Tab-separated table of C-alpha atoms and ligand atoms in Angstrom:
chain	number	residue	atom	x	y	z
O	1	UNK	CA	-4.389	46.492	40.153
O	2	UNK	CA	-2.989	49.944	40.738
O	3	UNK	CA	-0.282	50.667	43.256
O	4	UNK	CA	2.324	53.251	44.179
O	5	UNK	CA	5.786	52.875	42.747
O	6	UNK	CA	8.984	54.925	42.388
O	7	UNK	CA	9.539	55.538	38.675
O	8	UNK	CA	12.724	56.704	36.942
O	9	UNK	CA	11.707	58.520	33.752
O	10	UNK	CA	15.117	59.862	32.693
O	11	UNK	CA	18.634	59.826	34.159
O	12	UNK	CA	19.380	62.834	36.304
O	13	UNK	CA	15.720	63.429	37.170
O	14	UNK	CA	14.372	62.556	40.612
O	15	UNK	CA	12.270	59.427	41.016
O	16	UNK	CA	8.561	60.162	40.771
O	17	UNK	CA	6.140	58.391	43.066
O	18	UNK	CA	3.246	57.427	40.807
O	19	UNK	CA	0.141	55.288	40.696
O	20	UNK	CA	0.958	52.531	38.193
O	21	UNK	CA	-0.779	49.395	36.947
O	22	UNK	CA	0.473	45.953	37.858
O	23	UNK	CA	-0.853	43.029	35.801
O	24	UNK	CA	-1.602	39.721	37.526
O	25	UNK	CA	1.162	37.097	37.550
O	26	UNK	CA	1.514	35.123	34.319
O	27	UNK	CA	2.568	31.477	34.001
O	28	UNK	CA	5.381	30.659	36.419
O	29	UNK	CA	5.111	34.060	38.078
O	30	UNK	CA	4.064	35.262	41.518
O	31	UNK	CA	2.831	38.492	43.067
O	32	UNK	CA	4.633	39.631	46.216
O	33	UNK	CA	3.578	42.407	48.598
O	34	UNK	CA	6.784	44.276	49.443
O	35	UNK	CA	7.639	44.671	53.128
O	36	UNK	CA	11.121	46.148	52.714
O	37	UNK	CA	13.405	47.234	49.879
O	38	UNK	CA	17.097	48.020	50.238
O	39	UNK	CA	18.613	51.273	49.000
O	40	UNK	CA	21.495	49.913	46.931
O	41	UNK	CA	24.114	51.933	45.109
O	42	UNK	CA	23.406	50.005	41.903
O	43	UNK	CA	20.053	51.767	41.383
O	44	UNK	CA	21.908	55.039	41.819
O	45	UNK	CA	24.115	54.201	38.816
O	46	UNK	CA	20.949	54.066	36.695
O	47	UNK	CA	19.529	57.232	38.270
O	48	UNK	CA	22.652	59.188	37.358
O	49	UNK	CA	23.032	57.577	33.916
O	50	UNK	CA	26.313	55.771	34.728
O	51	UNK	CA	24.581	52.636	33.427
O	52	UNK	CA	21.540	52.575	31.134
O	53	UNK	CA	18.377	50.488	31.211
O	54	UNK	CA	15.023	50.640	29.376
O	55	UNK	CA	12.975	53.636	30.598
O	56	UNK	CA	10.676	54.485	32.228
O	57	UNK	CA	11.488	51.930	34.898
O	58	UNK	CA	10.333	51.113	38.416
O	59	UNK	CA	13.620	50.823	40.328
O	60	UNK	CA	14.515	48.651	43.336
O	61	UNK	CA	16.186	45.257	43.141
O	62	UNK	CA	16.744	44.033	46.692
O	63	UNK	CA	13.505	43.380	48.493
O	64	UNK	CA	11.446	40.981	50.531
O	65	UNK	CA	7.782	40.405	51.109
O	66	UNK	CA	4.874	38.007	51.238
O	67	UNK	CA	3.429	36.061	48.315
O	68	UNK	CA	-0.111	37.241	47.577
O	69	UNK	CA	-0.892	35.353	44.378
O	70	UNK	CA	0.491	32.607	42.145
O	71	UNK	CA	0.178	32.498	38.362
O	72	UNK	CA	-0.677	29.346	36.449
O	73	UNK	CA	1.907	26.634	36.164
O	74	UNK	CA	4.048	27.490	39.166
O	75	UNK	CA	6.158	24.653	40.470
O	76	UNK	CA	4.284	24.044	43.719
O	77	UNK	CA	7.322	24.921	45.823
O	78	UNK	CA	5.775	28.273	46.784
O	79	UNK	CA	2.401	29.105	48.328
O	80	UNK	CA	0.360	32.217	49.052
O	81	UNK	CA	1.492	33.606	52.413
O	82	UNK	CA	5.119	32.450	52.038
O	83	UNK	CA	7.798	34.999	52.918
O	84	UNK	CA	10.380	35.445	50.177
O	85	UNK	CA	13.498	37.442	49.355
O	86	UNK	CA	13.827	38.722	45.789
O	87	UNK	CA	16.822	38.034	43.558
O	88	UNK	CA	17.874	40.285	40.702
O	89	UNK	CA	19.491	37.314	39.026
O	90	UNK	CA	16.941	34.606	38.278
O	91	UNK	CA	18.074	31.157	37.313
O	92	UNK	CA	16.328	29.619	34.340
O	93	UNK	CA	17.730	26.201	35.214
O	94	UNK	CA	18.384	25.292	31.577
O	95	UNK	CA	21.267	27.395	30.248
O	96	UNK	CA	24.902	26.310	30.498
O	97	UNK	CA	25.827	28.484	33.536
O	98	UNK	CA	22.733	27.207	35.379
O	99	UNK	CA	23.495	23.584	34.524
O	100	UNK	CA	27.171	23.900	35.448
O	101	UNK	CA	26.380	25.393	38.851
O	102	UNK	CA	27.075	29.058	38.122
O	103	UNK	CA	23.541	30.473	38.088
O	104	UNK	CA	24.711	34.050	38.755
O	105	UNK	CA	25.723	34.022	35.093
O	106	UNK	CA	22.334	32.639	33.962
O	107	UNK	CA	21.747	33.852	30.415
O	108	UNK	CA	18.276	35.064	31.334
O	109	UNK	CA	19.820	37.734	33.604
O	110	UNK	CA	21.305	39.973	30.894
O	111	UNK	CA	18.206	39.349	28.749
O	112	UNK	CA	15.955	40.525	31.575
O	113	UNK	CA	18.150	43.597	32.090
O	114	UNK	CA	18.182	44.450	28.370
O	115	UNK	CA	14.446	44.060	27.765
O	116	UNK	CA	13.219	45.544	31.055
O	117	UNK	CA	10.826	42.626	31.181
O	118	UNK	CA	10.521	39.439	33.187
O	119	UNK	CA	11.949	36.100	32.014
O	120	UNK	CA	9.852	36.118	28.817
O	121	UNK	CA	10.953	39.679	28.033
O	122	UNK	CA	7.533	41.247	28.624
O	123	UNK	CA	6.516	43.645	31.388
O	124	UNK	CA	3.669	43.493	33.912
O	125	UNK	CA	4.037	47.209	34.656
O	126	UNK	CA	2.169	49.978	32.846
O	127	UNK	CA	0.424	53.275	33.352
O	128	UNK	CA	-2.646	53.600	31.138
O	129	UNK	CA	-1.318	53.071	27.597
O	130	UNK	CA	2.281	53.589	28.600
O	131	UNK	CA	4.570	50.597	29.089
O	132	UNK	CA	6.783	50.750	32.179
O	133	UNK	CA	9.796	48.486	32.630
O	134	UNK	CA	10.991	46.170	35.359
O	135	UNK	CA	14.409	46.730	36.875
O	136	UNK	CA	16.473	43.527	36.719
O	137	UNK	CA	13.250	41.526	36.843
O	138	UNK	CA	12.363	42.910	40.272
O	139	UNK	CA	11.220	46.600	40.633
O	140	UNK	CA	10.576	46.550	44.367
O	141	UNK	CA	10.420	50.298	45.035
O	142	UNK	CA	6.692	49.658	44.877
O	143	UNK	CA	3.915	48.267	47.016
O	144	UNK	CA	3.907	45.012	45.052
O	145	UNK	CA	5.917	43.172	42.440
O	146	UNK	CA	5.160	40.470	39.923
O	147	UNK	CA	8.280	38.373	39.385
O	148	UNK	CA	9.248	34.967	38.085
O	149	UNK	CA	9.087	32.303	40.768
O	150	UNK	CA	12.718	31.704	39.751
O	151	UNK	CA	13.585	35.135	41.185
O	152	UNK	CA	12.766	34.393	44.826
O	153	UNK	CA	14.137	32.417	47.770
O	154	UNK	CA	12.010	31.452	50.816
O	155	UNK	CA	12.750	33.332	54.040
O	156	UNK	CA	12.548	31.431	57.332
O	157	UNK	CA	10.592	32.552	60.384
O	158	UNK	CA	12.571	34.948	62.566
O	159	UNK	CA	14.409	36.766	59.779
O	160	UNK	CA	13.029	40.341	59.647
O	161	UNK	CA	11.924	41.690	56.270
O	162	UNK	CA	14.657	44.319	56.084
O	163	UNK	CA	17.321	41.679	56.744
O	164	UNK	CA	15.821	39.417	54.093
O	165	UNK	CA	15.733	42.339	51.651
O	166	UNK	CA	19.379	43.355	51.968
O	167	UNK	CA	20.461	39.713	52.011
O	168	UNK	CA	19.236	39.410	48.408
O	169	UNK	CA	21.881	41.841	47.150
O	170	UNK	CA	24.367	43.559	49.478
O	171	UNK	CA	24.839	40.668	51.889
O	172	UNK	CA	25.087	37.822	49.401
O	173	UNK	CA	27.405	39.969	47.241
O	174	UNK	CA	29.785	40.793	50.095
O	175	UNK	CA	29.662	37.562	52.065
O	176	UNK	CA	29.718	35.534	48.859
O	177	UNK	CA	32.786	37.391	47.571
O	178	UNK	CA	34.640	35.882	50.530
O	179	UNK	CA	33.021	32.470	50.862
O	180	UNK	CA	32.777	31.768	47.123
O	181	UNK	CA	35.207	33.964	45.161
O	182	UNK	CA	37.998	33.889	47.784
O	183	UNK	CA	37.074	30.551	49.367
O	184	UNK	CA	39.331	29.006	51.993
O	185	UNK	CA	41.098	31.908	53.758
O	186	UNK	CA	41.502	30.974	57.422
O	187	UNK	CA	44.574	32.807	58.684
O	188	UNK	CA	45.005	34.721	55.398
O	189	UNK	CA	45.249	38.495	55.185
O	190	UNK	CA	42.210	40.129	53.586
O	191	UNK	CA	41.970	43.794	52.621
O	192	UNK	CA	38.513	45.239	52.055
O	193	UNK	CA	38.185	48.661	50.402
O	194	UNK	CA	34.824	50.330	51.034
O	195	UNK	CA	32.722	49.818	54.168
O	196	UNK	CA	29.229	50.256	52.773
O	197	UNK	CA	26.658	47.462	52.833
O	198	UNK	CA	28.687	45.203	50.531
O	199	UNK	CA	32.080	45.919	52.088
O	200	UNK	CA	30.820	45.360	55.635
O	201	UNK	CA	29.216	42.121	54.461
O	202	UNK	CA	32.635	41.064	53.205
O	203	UNK	CA	34.063	41.933	56.622
O	204	UNK	CA	31.498	39.615	58.207
O	205	UNK	CA	32.281	36.918	55.644
O	206	UNK	CA	36.016	37.234	56.247
O	207	UNK	CA	35.496	37.070	60.008
O	208	UNK	CA	33.285	34.007	59.603
O	209	UNK	CA	35.905	32.344	57.397
O	210	UNK	CA	38.658	32.961	59.947
O	211	UNK	CA	40.693	35.421	57.876
O	212	UNK	CA	43.389	37.301	59.774
O	213	UNK	CA	44.255	40.116	59.599
O	214	UNK	CA	41.156	41.804	58.185
O	215	UNK	CA	42.089	45.307	57.035
O	216	UNK	CA	39.302	47.724	56.110
O	217	UNK	CA	39.687	50.997	54.229
O	218	UNK	CA	37.103	53.792	54.106
O	219	UNK	CA	36.938	57.569	54.411
O	220	UNK	CA	34.209	57.540	57.088
O	221	UNK	CA	35.279	56.940	60.721
O	222	UNK	CA	31.807	55.761	61.678
O	223	UNK	CA	31.839	53.101	58.944
O	224	UNK	CA	35.297	52.009	60.074
O	225	UNK	CA	33.985	51.714	63.618
O	226	UNK	CA	31.239	49.410	62.380
O	227	UNK	CA	33.854	47.404	60.516
O	228	UNK	CA	35.780	46.925	63.756
O	229	UNK	CA	32.648	45.734	65.542
O	230	UNK	CA	32.129	43.218	62.734
O	231	UNK	CA	35.611	41.736	62.828
O	232	UNK	CA	38.090	44.113	61.193
O	233	UNK	CA	41.447	43.811	62.935
O	234	UNK	CA	42.850	46.997	61.357
O	235	UNK	CA	41.138	50.028	59.854
O	236	UNK	CA	42.628	52.650	57.569
O	237	UNK	CA	41.229	56.122	57.054
O	238	UNK	CA	41.651	56.759	53.333
O	239	UNK	CA	40.948	60.460	53.815
O	240	UNK	CA	44.408	60.696	55.404
O	241	UNK	CA	45.839	59.873	51.962
O	242	UNK	CA	48.341	57.250	50.702
O	243	UNK	CA	46.158	54.209	51.317
O	244	UNK	CA	48.725	51.856	49.795
O	245	UNK	CA	51.489	53.279	51.969
O	246	UNK	CA	49.324	52.898	55.061
O	247	UNK	CA	48.534	49.253	54.234
O	248	UNK	CA	52.136	48.377	53.395
O	249	UNK	CA	53.368	50.085	56.572
O	250	UNK	CA	51.279	47.554	58.509
O	251	UNK	CA	51.905	44.577	56.208
O	252	UNK	CA	55.107	45.173	54.231
O	253	UNK	CA	54.778	42.089	52.036
O	254	UNK	CA	51.205	42.977	51.056
O	255	UNK	CA	47.902	41.165	51.468
O	256	UNK	CA	46.892	37.811	50.077
O	257	UNK	CA	43.362	38.896	49.169
O	258	UNK	CA	41.950	42.338	48.359
O	259	UNK	CA	38.235	42.934	47.895
O	260	UNK	CA	37.286	46.207	46.195
O	261	UNK	CA	33.678	47.016	47.064
O	262	UNK	CA	33.406	50.493	45.573
O	263	UNK	CA	33.940	50.177	41.826
O	264	UNK	CA	36.367	53.042	41.213
O	265	UNK	CA	39.529	52.926	39.145
O	266	UNK	CA	41.599	54.628	41.847
O	267	UNK	CA	40.623	52.163	44.580
O	268	UNK	CA	40.992	49.156	42.274
O	269	UNK	CA	44.503	50.388	41.559
O	270	UNK	CA	45.197	50.718	45.289
O	271	UNK	CA	43.854	47.231	45.958
O	272	UNK	CA	46.081	45.803	43.231
O	273	UNK	CA	49.131	47.632	44.577
O	274	UNK	CA	48.493	46.253	48.084
O	275	UNK	CA	48.626	42.620	46.914
O	276	UNK	CA	51.385	40.299	48.076
O	277	UNK	CA	53.023	38.108	45.428
O	278	UNK	CA	50.438	35.551	44.237
O	279	UNK	CA	47.746	37.711	45.810
O	280	UNK	CA	44.292	38.078	44.292
O	281	UNK	CA	42.180	41.172	43.735
O	282	UNK	CA	38.457	40.437	43.801
O	283	UNK	CA	36.520	43.277	42.127
O	284	UNK	CA	32.998	43.506	43.470
O	285	UNK	CA	31.886	47.143	43.078
O	286	UNK	CA	30.217	48.337	39.874
O	287	UNK	CA	31.472	51.480	38.150
O	288	UNK	CA	30.365	53.541	35.196
O	289	UNK	CA	29.708	51.459	32.107
O	290	UNK	CA	32.963	52.598	30.407
O	291	UNK	CA	35.280	52.674	33.461
O	292	UNK	CA	38.693	51.011	33.189
O	293	UNK	CA	41.773	50.726	35.357
O	294	UNK	CA	45.380	50.120	34.419
O	295	UNK	CA	47.223	46.978	35.490
O	296	UNK	CA	51.028	47.228	35.419
O	297	UNK	CA	52.046	44.345	33.179
O	298	UNK	CA	55.364	43.358	34.706
O	299	UNK	CA	54.076	43.596	38.258
O	300	UNK	CA	51.165	41.338	37.288
O	301	UNK	CA	53.447	38.741	35.717
O	302	UNK	CA	56.490	38.863	37.933
O	303	UNK	CA	54.445	38.745	41.138
O	304	UNK	CA	51.918	36.279	39.716
O	305	UNK	CA	49.008	38.423	40.848
O	306	UNK	CA	45.443	37.619	39.894
O	307	UNK	CA	42.483	39.919	39.222
O	308	UNK	CA	38.983	38.425	39.196
O	309	UNK	CA	35.467	39.825	39.143
O	310	UNK	CA	32.724	38.565	41.416
O	311	UNK	CA	29.075	39.202	40.568
O	312	UNK	CA	26.376	38.648	43.169
O	313	UNK	CA	28.850	36.942	45.486
O	314	UNK	CA	29.672	34.324	42.817
O	315	UNK	CA	26.826	32.644	44.608
O	316	UNK	CA	24.364	29.889	44.078
O	317	UNK	CA	21.602	31.935	45.740
O	318	UNK	CA	19.190	29.039	46.255
O	319	UNK	CA	21.842	27.341	48.357
O	320	UNK	CA	23.691	30.361	49.745
O	321	UNK	CA	20.790	32.590	50.829
O	322	UNK	CA	19.251	29.923	53.103
O	323	UNK	CA	22.737	29.461	54.612
O	324	UNK	CA	23.004	33.207	55.200
O	325	UNK	CA	19.590	33.248	56.894
O	326	UNK	CA	20.561	30.334	59.150
O	327	UNK	CA	23.892	31.962	60.041
O	328	UNK	CA	21.993	35.142	60.918
O	329	UNK	CA	19.539	33.211	63.105
O	330	UNK	CA	22.462	31.447	64.784
O	331	UNK	CA	24.005	34.833	65.635
O	332	UNK	CA	27.038	34.273	63.436
O	333	UNK	CA	26.245	36.934	60.834
O	334	UNK	CA	25.182	40.075	62.746
O	335	UNK	CA	23.330	41.564	59.791
O	336	UNK	CA	21.354	43.971	62.013
O	337	UNK	CA	24.571	46.007	62.145
O	338	UNK	CA	24.118	46.823	58.455
O	339	UNK	CA	20.684	48.383	58.723
O	340	UNK	CA	20.478	52.158	58.528
O	341	UNK	CA	17.563	54.575	58.351
O	342	UNK	CA	14.073	53.596	57.165
O	343	UNK	CA	12.192	55.662	54.590
O	344	UNK	CA	8.610	55.495	53.294
O	345	UNK	CA	8.273	54.974	49.531
O	346	UNK	CA	7.402	58.676	49.125
O	347	UNK	CA	10.896	59.531	50.359
O	348	UNK	CA	12.825	57.295	47.937
O	349	UNK	CA	14.727	60.345	46.645
O	350	UNK	CA	15.656	61.391	50.177
O	351	UNK	CA	16.938	57.851	50.774
O	352	UNK	CA	19.238	58.198	47.752
O	353	UNK	CA	20.315	61.704	48.770
O	354	UNK	CA	21.353	60.174	52.098
O	355	UNK	CA	23.238	57.397	50.277
O	356	UNK	CA	25.038	59.907	48.049
O	357	UNK	CA	25.862	61.920	51.182
O	358	UNK	CA	27.616	58.912	52.704
O	359	UNK	CA	24.954	57.813	55.212
O	360	UNK	CA	26.074	54.994	57.475
O	361	UNK	CA	24.134	51.734	57.237
O	362	UNK	CA	21.933	50.338	54.515
O	363	UNK	CA	18.799	52.481	54.204
O	364	UNK	CA	15.588	50.521	53.735
O	365	UNK	CA	12.401	51.660	52.029
O	366	UNK	CA	9.226	50.414	53.639
O	367	UNK	CA	6.419	50.876	51.071
D	401	ZN	ZN1	22.114	45.885	44.895
D	402	ZN	ZN1	20.021	29.948	33.265
């Protein structure tokens, strides 16, 4: 079938809204009609060329919708009409990370990213004779997607599509960084740098886990206000300068946990410098492909600090996303607070201009 989709043809160029061809789902695959797709900073890295992927590509990797068709040989767990959230990390179920309970590191993920295909490496997207690529096995800046059935999680009644969409990336990344990468932190100090969709999700996770104090750093007063509503006990305006000094003025011995949700060397450095002895920096934000930051050796050793990365909330999405949906329905994860402006598919570029301009709240594209 043909459908509208937002295509990236080369880095630096705007997305083009085009009629493209979508092949029917193959074995183990499903077709989903997209109801909402989140405007995530990760796509922006590919639009600017910070990170490369096979081109041309239909972008979009956090989305939700309704199953319209099943390919042959699906497991039977999913049916036409089911509501699902999309995952940009599938789990094959057979590789070592999958078997050992770390499906975020499933070996099919990098393969899918490198080939621009689905699990078998081939694409269902084309335009006449031209092959188009999937983005992280999803490509939901489009009216429909064909994805592996291993790339979706069922969404319960009562969870709106835009909440389901952002849960599949920003929310699970931020909440999971606390619940999985940090773990037990009741009464511990947690610093969160960056109050975008991921950072605010970490604030909610930290609040849920009973962390105290919860210190949030951003340059935008409106984002800091949201952070306070979501459980931040202290906010720091980084535009006033000397973030580390401001944090240490409040907590002279430093913080036990620091979550960096931006992906910049300067803020990673600040997060590291704010750590108390035996404190841990959890790096969550993605940077440019060749970005680095310097760790002072003696400070690392003498203070027994730790630096860890957390991808996709270090989650087991099949277990963690249903939990997130239930916590939302129970009123314990106020995810509505994350939602920003809505844009039609035709305005995908405007949605990213707003993101680059520091818009508050997670924008959502409604195809
Ligand atoms: Zn994302
Ligand atoms: Zn796997």
